[in-house]
C-alpha atoms as one frame of an Amber mdcrd trajectory, in Angstrom:
protein
  -8.734   0.884   6.275  -6.874   4.172   6.457  -5.539   5.627   3.228  -3.277
   8.624   2.852  -1.697  10.035  -0.310   1.839  11.372  -0.257   1.822  15.076
  -1.088   4.646  15.122  -3.665   4.243  11.634  -5.074   1.307   9.783  -6.539
   2.146   6.677  -4.494  -0.510   5.946  -1.901   0.276   4.898   1.634  -2.284
   2.422   2.861  -2.791   1.098   6.375  -4.939  -2.024   6.674  -6.491  -3.269
   9.910  -7.577  -6.911   9.662  -8.917  -9.551  11.977  -6.750 -12.672  12.201
  -9.374 -14.749  10.409  -9.639 -12.343   7.448  -5.854 -12.166   7.069  -5.532
 -15.960   7.282  -8.178 -16.441   4.570  -6.502 -13.869   2.311  -3.056 -15.420
   2.763  -4.392 -18.925   2.117  -6.930 -18.345  -0.662  -5.993 -15.034  -2.302
  -2.343 -14.295  -1.502  -2.046 -12.092  -4.597  -4.510  -9.622  -3.030  -2.618
  -9.119   0.254   1.030 -10.036  -0.465   1.740  -6.905  -2.573   0.623  -4.734
   0.364   2.923  -6.612   2.730   5.869  -6.445   0.313   5.321  -2.738  -0.479
   5.821  -1.866   3.203   2.244  -0.659   3.605   1.299  -0.970   7.258  -0.853
  -4.008   7.957  -2.124  -4.678  11.454  -3.608  -8.032  12.387  -5.471  -9.161
  15.464  -8.006  -6.341  15.383 -11.510  -6.889  16.705 -13.397  -5.662  13.670
 -16.588  -3.639  14.224 -19.652  -3.733  11.927 -18.244  -0.767   9.997 -15.132
   0.170   8.063 -13.343   3.495   7.887 -11.708   4.914   4.772  -9.831   8.047
   5.807  -8.504   9.880   2.744  -5.775  12.517   3.139  -6.982  13.160   6.702
  -9.788  15.206   5.131 -12.528  12.879   3.906 -13.985   9.933   5.796 -16.032
   7.228   4.146 -17.761   4.940   6.630 -19.031   1.589   5.377 -21.826   0.035
   7.447 -22.315  -3.741   7.235 -25.413  -5.842   7.826 -25.581  -8.823  10.200
 -24.828 -11.033   7.184 -21.635  -9.022   6.580 -22.836  -7.320   3.411 -22.099
  -3.661   2.805 -25.397  -1.865   3.275 -24.462   1.848   3.478 -21.535   4.152
   2.738 -21.429   7.608   4.325 -19.114  10.402   3.127 -18.174  12.959   5.754
 -15.849  15.976   5.896 -16.879  17.263   9.332 -13.691  17.986  11.294 -15.035
  16.435  14.513 -15.793  13.210  12.657 -12.335  13.240  11.045 -10.745  13.607
  14.496 -12.864  10.707  15.788 -11.677   8.557  12.874  -8.047   9.422  13.619
  -8.589   8.372  17.247 -10.100   5.087  16.063  -7.099   4.471  13.792  -4.772
   5.091  16.758  -6.755   2.632  18.876  -6.564   0.007  16.116  -2.796   0.556
  15.865  -2.459   0.059  19.634  -4.657  -3.065  19.575  -3.137  -4.815  16.567
   0.136  -6.454  15.705   2.066  -4.717  12.906   3.225  -7.024  10.128   6.438
  -6.110   8.326   7.758  -7.425   5.029
């Protein structure tokens, strides 16, 4: 997930990258968790091959990387502000955008 705060507003812009199976489960079993993001015009990409980690890029300055175990449980979270790592995360976000299908409300 990529998160970016607008500079003059407190509204957050959120981009979600989801595998088809995760999105289908959310829409079927917990639509109240995903529908507000779709309706608020947050960018949601589906069809992404999800790695064993998640990226939380905040204001293009702080990266939190979540590492998951083989049983899909969160096992580690790493906070990083190194500029090279931030650039890598931005490249990954771009690749996910190219790979996925953008949903619009």
